[in-house]
PDB file of C-alpha atoms in Angstrom:
ATOM      1  CA  LYS A 726     -13.473  12.476   6.758  1.00 72.00           C
ATOM      2  CA  VAL A 727     -12.409  11.989  10.481  1.00 72.00           C
ATOM      3  CA  TRP A 728     -14.829  13.355  12.992  1.00 75.00           C
ATOM      4  CA  ASP A 729     -14.498  14.044  16.571  1.00 76.00           C
ATOM      5  CA  LEU A 730     -17.594  12.417  18.063  1.00 78.00           C
ATOM      6  CA  THR A 731     -17.331  14.573  21.112  1.00 83.00           C
ATOM      7  CA  THR A 732     -17.137  17.838  19.566  1.00 84.00           C
ATOM      8  CA  GLU A 733     -18.963  16.568  16.273  1.00 82.00           C
ATOM      9  CA  LYS A 734     -16.500  18.425  14.462  1.00 82.00           C
ATOM     10  CA  GLU A 735     -14.532  17.465  11.366  1.00 80.00           C
ATOM     11  CA  GLU A 736     -10.841  17.008  12.268  1.00 76.00           C
ATOM     12  CA  PHE A 737      -9.330  16.070   8.709  1.00 75.00           C
ATOM     13  CA  THR A 738     -10.349  14.401   5.370  1.00 80.00           C
ATOM     14  CA  LEU A 739      -8.318  11.614   4.100  1.00 80.00           C
ATOM     15  CA  ASN A 740      -7.662  12.410   0.301  1.00 84.00           C
ATOM     16  CA  GLY A 741      -5.476  10.362  -2.137  1.00 87.00           C
ATOM     17  CA  HIS A 742      -7.806   7.909  -3.789  1.00 89.00           C
ATOM     18  CA  SER A 743      -8.805   8.722  -7.525  1.00 90.00           C
ATOM     19  CA  LYS A 744     -11.959   6.712  -7.521  1.00 93.00           C
ATOM     20  CA  TRP A 745     -14.443   5.190  -4.993  1.00 93.00           C
ATOM     21  CA  VAL A 746     -13.490   3.849  -1.742  1.00 92.00           C
ATOM     22  CA  ASN A 747     -15.026   0.566  -1.473  1.00 94.00           C
ATOM     23  CA  ALA A 748     -13.820  -0.835   1.775  1.00 96.00           C
ATOM     24  CA  VAL A 749     -12.104   0.627   4.866  1.00 96.00           C
ATOM     25  CA  ALA A 750     -10.423  -1.069   7.999  1.00 97.00           C
ATOM     26  CA  VAL A 751      -8.874   0.203  11.412  1.00 95.00           C
ATOM     27  CA  THR A 752      -5.906  -1.324  13.365  1.00 95.00           C
ATOM     28  CA  ALA A 753      -6.913  -2.391  16.756  1.00 93.00           C
ATOM     29  CA  ASP A 754      -4.854   0.435  18.320  1.00 94.00           C
ATOM     30  CA  GLY A 755      -6.771   2.841  16.129  1.00 93.00           C
ATOM     31  CA  LYS A 756      -3.729   4.552  14.885  1.00 94.00           C
ATOM     32  CA  ARG A 757      -4.095   3.669  11.338  1.00 96.00           C
ATOM     33  CA  ALA A 758      -6.676   2.743   8.493  1.00 95.00           C
ATOM     34  CA  ILE A 759      -6.489   1.177   5.442  1.00 97.00           C
ATOM     35  CA  SER A 760      -8.776   1.703   2.176  1.00 97.00           C
ATOM     36  CA  GLY A 761      -9.344  -0.086  -0.813  1.00 97.00           C
ATOM     37  CA  SER A 762     -10.588   1.492  -4.052  1.00 96.00           C
ATOM     38  CA  SER A 763     -11.876   1.419  -7.545  1.00 95.00           C
ATOM     39  CA  ASP A 764      -8.673   2.822  -8.558  1.00 96.00           C
ATOM     40  CA  THR A 765      -7.204  -0.886  -7.871  1.00 96.00           C
ATOM     41  CA  THR A 766      -4.838   0.465  -4.710  1.00 97.00           C
ATOM     42  CA  ILE A 767      -4.856   0.109  -1.087  1.00 98.00           C
ATOM     43  CA  LYS A 768      -3.793   3.175   0.863  1.00 97.00           C
ATOM     44  CA  VAL A 769      -2.549   3.206   4.542  1.00 97.00           C
ATOM     45  CA  TRP A 770      -3.252   6.279   6.552  1.00 95.00           C
ATOM     46  CA  ASP A 771      -2.172   7.692   9.826  1.00 94.00           C
ATOM     47  CA  LEU A 772      -5.224   8.629  11.943  1.00 91.00           C
ATOM     48  CA  THR A 773      -3.424  10.967  14.202  1.00 89.00           C
ATOM     49  CA  THR A 774      -2.187  13.244  11.585  1.00 90.00           C
ATOM     50  CA  GLY A 775      -4.395  12.319   8.479  1.00 89.00           C
ATOM     51  CA  ASP A 776      -1.427  11.708   6.452  1.00 92.00           C
ATOM     52  CA  GLN A 777      -1.332   8.992   3.701  1.00 95.00           C
ATOM     53  CA  LEU A 778       1.713   6.761   4.793  1.00 96.00           C
ATOM     54  CA  PHE A 779       1.830   4.518   1.517  1.00 97.00           C
ATOM     55  CA  THR A 780      -0.012   2.817  -1.474  1.00 97.00           C
ATOM     56  CA  LEU A 781      -0.122  -0.653  -2.179  1.00 98.00           C
ATOM     57  CA  LYS A 782      -0.460  -1.869  -5.573  1.00 97.00           C
ATOM     58  CA  GLY A 783      -1.117  -5.229  -7.102  1.00 96.00           C
ATOM     59  CA  HIS A 784      -4.813  -5.716  -7.916  1.00 97.00           C
ATOM     60  CA  SER A 785      -5.762  -5.542 -11.644  1.00 97.00           C
ATOM     61  CA  ASP A 786      -9.406  -4.433 -10.684  1.00 97.00           C
ATOM     62  CA  TRP A 787     -11.556  -2.581  -8.158  1.00 97.00           C
ATOM     63  CA  VAL A 788     -10.454  -3.509  -4.476  1.00 98.00           C
ATOM     64  CA  LYS A 789     -13.919  -4.351  -2.732  1.00 97.00           C
ATOM     65  CA  ALA A 790     -12.608  -5.611   0.784  1.00 98.00           C
ATOM     66  CA  VAL A 791     -10.102  -5.133   3.258  1.00 98.00           C
ATOM     67  CA  ALA A 792      -9.127  -6.346   6.538  1.00 97.00           C
ATOM     68  CA  ILE A 793      -6.178  -6.064   8.944  1.00 96.00           C
ATOM     69  CA  THR A 794      -4.725  -8.527  11.547  1.00 94.00           C
ATOM     70  CA  ALA A 795      -5.150  -7.823  15.183  1.00 92.00           C
ATOM     71  CA  ASP A 796      -1.404  -7.085  15.529  1.00 93.00           C
ATOM     72  CA  GLY A 797      -1.630  -4.398  12.668  1.00 94.00           C
ATOM     73  CA  LYS A 798       1.343  -6.264  10.726  1.00 94.00           C
ATOM     74  CA  GLN A 799      -0.786  -7.845   7.919  1.00 94.00           C
ATOM     75  CA  ALA A 800      -3.704  -6.793   5.713  1.00 96.00           C
ATOM     76  CA  ILE A 801      -5.822  -8.741   3.407  1.00 97.00           C
ATOM     77  CA  SER A 802      -7.585  -7.457   0.464  1.00 98.00           C
ATOM     78  CA  GLY A 803     -10.247  -9.054  -1.945  1.00 98.00           C
ATOM     79  CA  SER A 804     -10.719  -7.575  -5.458  1.00 98.00           C
ATOM     80  CA  SER A 805     -12.771  -7.821  -8.587  1.00 97.00           C
ATOM     81  CA  ASP A 806      -9.841  -9.285 -10.240  1.00 98.00           C
ATOM     82  CA  THR A 807     -11.019 -12.554  -8.419  1.00 97.00           C
ATOM     83  CA  THR A 808      -7.734 -12.651  -6.222  1.00 97.00           C
ATOM     84  CA  ILE A 809      -7.180 -12.078  -2.471  1.00 97.00           C
ATOM     85  CA  LYS A 810      -4.074 -10.590  -1.564  1.00 97.00           C
ATOM     86  CA  VAL A 811      -1.860 -10.705   1.738  1.00 96.00           C
ATOM     87  CA  TRP A 812       0.244  -7.700   2.466  1.00 96.00           C
ATOM     88  CA  ASP A 813       2.851  -7.127   4.871  1.00 96.00           C
ATOM     89  CA  LEU A 814       2.349  -3.507   6.235  1.00 96.00           C
ATOM     90  CA  THR A 815       5.855  -3.303   7.988  1.00 96.00           C
ATOM     91  CA  THR A 816       7.670  -4.208   4.477  1.00 97.00           C
ATOM     92  CA  ARG A 817       4.987  -2.490   2.151  1.00 97.00           C
ATOM     93  CA  LYS A 818       5.063  -5.773   0.141  1.00 96.00           C
ATOM     94  CA  GLU A 819       2.734  -8.153  -1.151  1.00 96.00           C
ATOM     95  CA  LEU A 820       3.431 -11.613   0.400  1.00 94.00           C
ATOM     96  CA  PHE A 821       0.911 -13.987  -1.201  1.00 92.00           C
ATOM     97  CA  THR A 822      -1.965 -14.052  -3.830  1.00 95.00           C
ATOM     98  CA  PHE A 823      -4.874 -16.591  -3.360  1.00 95.00           C
ATOM     99  CA  LYS A 824      -6.529 -17.872  -6.094  1.00 96.00           C
ATOM    100  CA  GLY A 825      -9.673 -19.862  -6.261  1.00 94.00           C
ATOM    101  CA  HIS A 826     -12.756 -17.788  -6.808  1.00 97.00           C
ATOM    102  CA  SER A 827     -14.197 -17.720 -10.384  1.00 97.00           C
ATOM    103  CA  ASN A 828     -15.898 -14.275  -9.737  1.00 97.00           C
ATOM    104  CA  PRO A 829     -15.150 -10.948  -7.651  1.00 98.00           C
ATOM    105  CA  VAL A 830     -14.275 -11.263  -4.235  1.00 98.00           C
ATOM    106  CA  TYR A 831     -16.545  -8.828  -2.350  1.00 96.00           C
ATOM    107  CA  ALA A 832     -15.893  -9.853   1.480  1.00 97.00           C
ATOM    108  CA  VAL A 833     -12.815 -10.590   3.364  1.00 98.00           C
ATOM    109  CA  ALA A 834     -12.158 -11.457   7.100  1.00 97.00           C
ATOM    110  CA  LEU A 835      -9.327 -12.556   9.206  1.00 95.00           C
ATOM    111  CA  THR A 836      -9.437 -14.773  12.494  1.00 92.00           C
ATOM    112  CA  ALA A 837      -8.358 -13.011  15.693  1.00 89.00           C
ATOM    113  CA  ASP A 838      -5.213 -14.962  15.859  1.00 90.00           C
ATOM    114  CA  GLY A 839      -4.290 -14.020  12.164  1.00 90.00           C
ATOM    115  CA  LYS A 840      -4.018 -17.788  10.915  1.00 92.00           C
ATOM    116  CA  ARG A 841      -6.818 -17.759   8.717  1.00 94.00           C
ATOM    117  CA  ALA A 842      -8.626 -15.618   6.135  1.00 95.00           C
ATOM    118  CA  ILE A 843     -12.303 -15.651   5.031  1.00 97.00           C
ATOM    119  CA  SER A 844     -13.315 -14.629   1.606  1.00 98.00           C
ATOM    120  CA  GLY A 845     -17.035 -14.187  -0.055  1.00 97.00           C
ATOM    121  CA  SER A 846     -17.213 -14.193  -3.809  1.00 98.00           C
ATOM    122  CA  TRP A 847     -19.961 -13.604  -6.236  1.00 97.00           C
ATOM    123  CA  ASP A 848     -19.295 -17.048  -7.412  1.00 97.00           C
ATOM    124  CA  ASP A 849     -21.384 -17.938  -4.495  1.00 97.00           C
ATOM    125  CA  THR A 850     -18.761 -19.289  -2.307  1.00 97.00           C
ATOM    126  CA  LEU A 851     -17.109 -18.538   1.124  1.00 97.00           C
ATOM    127  CA  LYS A 852     -13.639 -19.907   1.348  1.00 97.00           C
ATOM    128  CA  VAL A 853     -11.287 -20.350   4.509  1.00 96.00           C
ATOM    129  CA  TRP A 854      -7.782 -19.956   3.743  1.00 96.00           C
ATOM    130  CA  ASP A 855      -4.713 -21.318   5.905  1.00 93.00           C
ATOM    131  CA  LEU A 856      -2.616 -17.847   5.427  1.00 91.00           C
ATOM    132  CA  SER A 857       0.589 -19.709   6.007  1.00 88.00           C
ATOM    133  CA  SER A 858       0.184 -22.216   3.340  1.00 90.00           C
ATOM    134  CA  GLY A 859      -2.143 -20.334   0.941  1.00 90.00           C
ATOM    135  CA  ASN A 860      -4.348 -23.584   0.741  1.00 93.00           C
ATOM    136  CA  VAL A 861      -8.320 -23.489   0.944  1.00 95.00           C
ATOM    137  CA  ILE A 862      -8.727 -25.447   4.316  1.00 93.00           C
ATOM    138  CA  ALA A 863     -12.706 -25.203   3.870  1.00 94.00           C
ATOM    139  CA  SER A 864     -15.312 -24.093   1.241  1.00 95.00           C
ATOM    140  CA  PHE A 865     -19.169 -23.266   1.388  1.00 96.00           C
ATOM    141  CA  THR A 866     -21.438 -22.726  -1.446  1.00 96.00           C
ATOM    142  CA  GLY A 867     -24.584 -20.632  -0.856  1.00 94.00           C
ATOM    143  CA  GLU A 868     -27.662 -20.006  -3.039  1.00 93.00           C
ATOM    144  CA  ASN A 869     -26.396 -16.550  -4.266  1.00 96.00           C
ATOM    145  CA  SER A 870     -23.413 -14.361  -4.338  1.00 97.00           C
ATOM    146  CA  ILE A 871     -21.527 -13.918  -0.957  1.00 97.00           C
ATOM    147  CA  GLU A 872     -21.571 -10.114  -0.042  1.00 96.00           C
ATOM    148  CA  CYS A 873     -20.251  -9.972   3.398  1.00 96.00           C
ATOM    149  CA  CYS A 874     -18.435 -12.290   6.251  1.00 97.00           C
ATOM    150  CA  ALA A 875     -17.293 -11.911   9.719  1.00 97.00           C
ATOM    151  CA  ILE A 876     -15.677 -14.532  12.075  1.00 95.00           C
ATOM    152  CA  ALA A 877     -16.435 -14.499  15.651  1.00 94.00           C
ATOM    153  CA  PRO A 878     -13.384 -14.319  18.130  1.00 91.00           C
ATOM    154  CA  ASP A 879     -13.754 -18.193  18.636  1.00 91.00           C
ATOM    155  CA  GLY A 880     -11.734 -18.600  15.242  1.00 89.00           C
ATOM    156  CA  VAL A 881     -14.536 -21.337  14.347  1.00 92.00           C
ATOM    157  CA  THR A 882     -17.861 -19.653  13.777  1.00 95.00           C
ATOM    158  CA  ILE A 883     -18.527 -17.767  10.790  1.00 96.00           C
ATOM    159  CA  VAL A 884     -21.442 -15.762   9.596  1.00 97.00           C
ATOM    160  CA  ALA A 885     -22.204 -14.412   6.086  1.00 97.00           C
ATOM    161  CA  GLY A 886     -24.793 -12.780   3.937  1.00 97.00           C
ATOM    162  CA  ASP A 887     -25.789 -13.339   0.420  1.00 96.00           C
ATOM    163  CA  ARG A 888     -27.142 -11.202  -2.170  1.00 95.00           C
ATOM    164  CA  SER A 889     -30.684 -12.685  -1.717  1.00 96.00           C
ATOM    165  CA  GLY A 890     -31.065 -11.719   1.958  1.00 96.00           C
ATOM    166  CA  ARG A 891     -30.106 -15.042   3.307  1.00 96.00           C
ATOM    167  CA  VAL A 892     -27.697 -15.154   6.542  1.00 97.00           C
ATOM    168  CA  TYR A 893     -25.557 -18.379   6.951  1.00 96.00           C
ATOM    169  CA  PHE A 894     -24.207 -19.290  10.218  1.00 96.00           C
ATOM    170  CA  LEU A 895     -21.519 -21.539   9.852  1.00 96.00           C
ATOM    171  CA  ARG A 896     -18.882 -23.689  12.056  1.00 94.00           C
ATOM    172  CA  LEU A 897     -15.375 -24.725  11.076  1.00 90.00           C
ATOM    173  CA  GLU A 898     -14.981 -28.209  12.579  1.00 87.00           C
ATOM    174  CA  GLY A 899     -11.676 -30.055  12.728  1.00 79.00           C
ATOM    175  CA  VAL A 900      -9.489 -27.075  12.978  1.00 71.00           C
ATOM    176  CA  GLU A 901      -6.988 -26.405  15.650  1.00 65.00           C
TER     177      GLU A 901
END
C-alpha cells in the first residue's frame, strides 16, 4: 500500500505477487520501487501511478533481498537459491549471476558508486563483489548467519547483523 503521510490516506495498493513480499527498495528519485517475493519474482512498480511496470524472472527460490543502484539503472537481488543476480532495469534483462554462497542470501546492499555489491548469507558469510568482473574482492565469516547489511556512503564501511544479535562493523581496505 502507498500512503500519503500528510493526509494519512491510502493512495493505492501495489498488487501482483502471488506469495509473500520479502524485500522492497525505492529508486533515489522516488519514482519506482522494486519488490522481491517468495513467488521467485522481482516486480518493478511506478510509484506515481501504482502500475506494475514489469516482472524480472530468474531465481529458482524465494527472493529475500533487493537493492537499486543510485542512478536507478540496475538492481541486485539475493535469493534462497544461494545466488545474487544483477539486473538491467532499462533492458529488463539479467546481466550477471554471482555464485559463492552455500546457503540462502538474505541481505544485499550496493555502494553509492554502484561498483560493488555486498551480500549476507545463512552460510555465516558476508561477501563484497566487484560488479564489473563478478569477482569476490573480500569475504568475512561471522559467528552466525548474516541477516542484514548496509554500506556507508564512504564505500568502505560495512555494517552487518547476524542471527545471534551481533552487529559487525567492517572496513574495506586496499580498494579504490
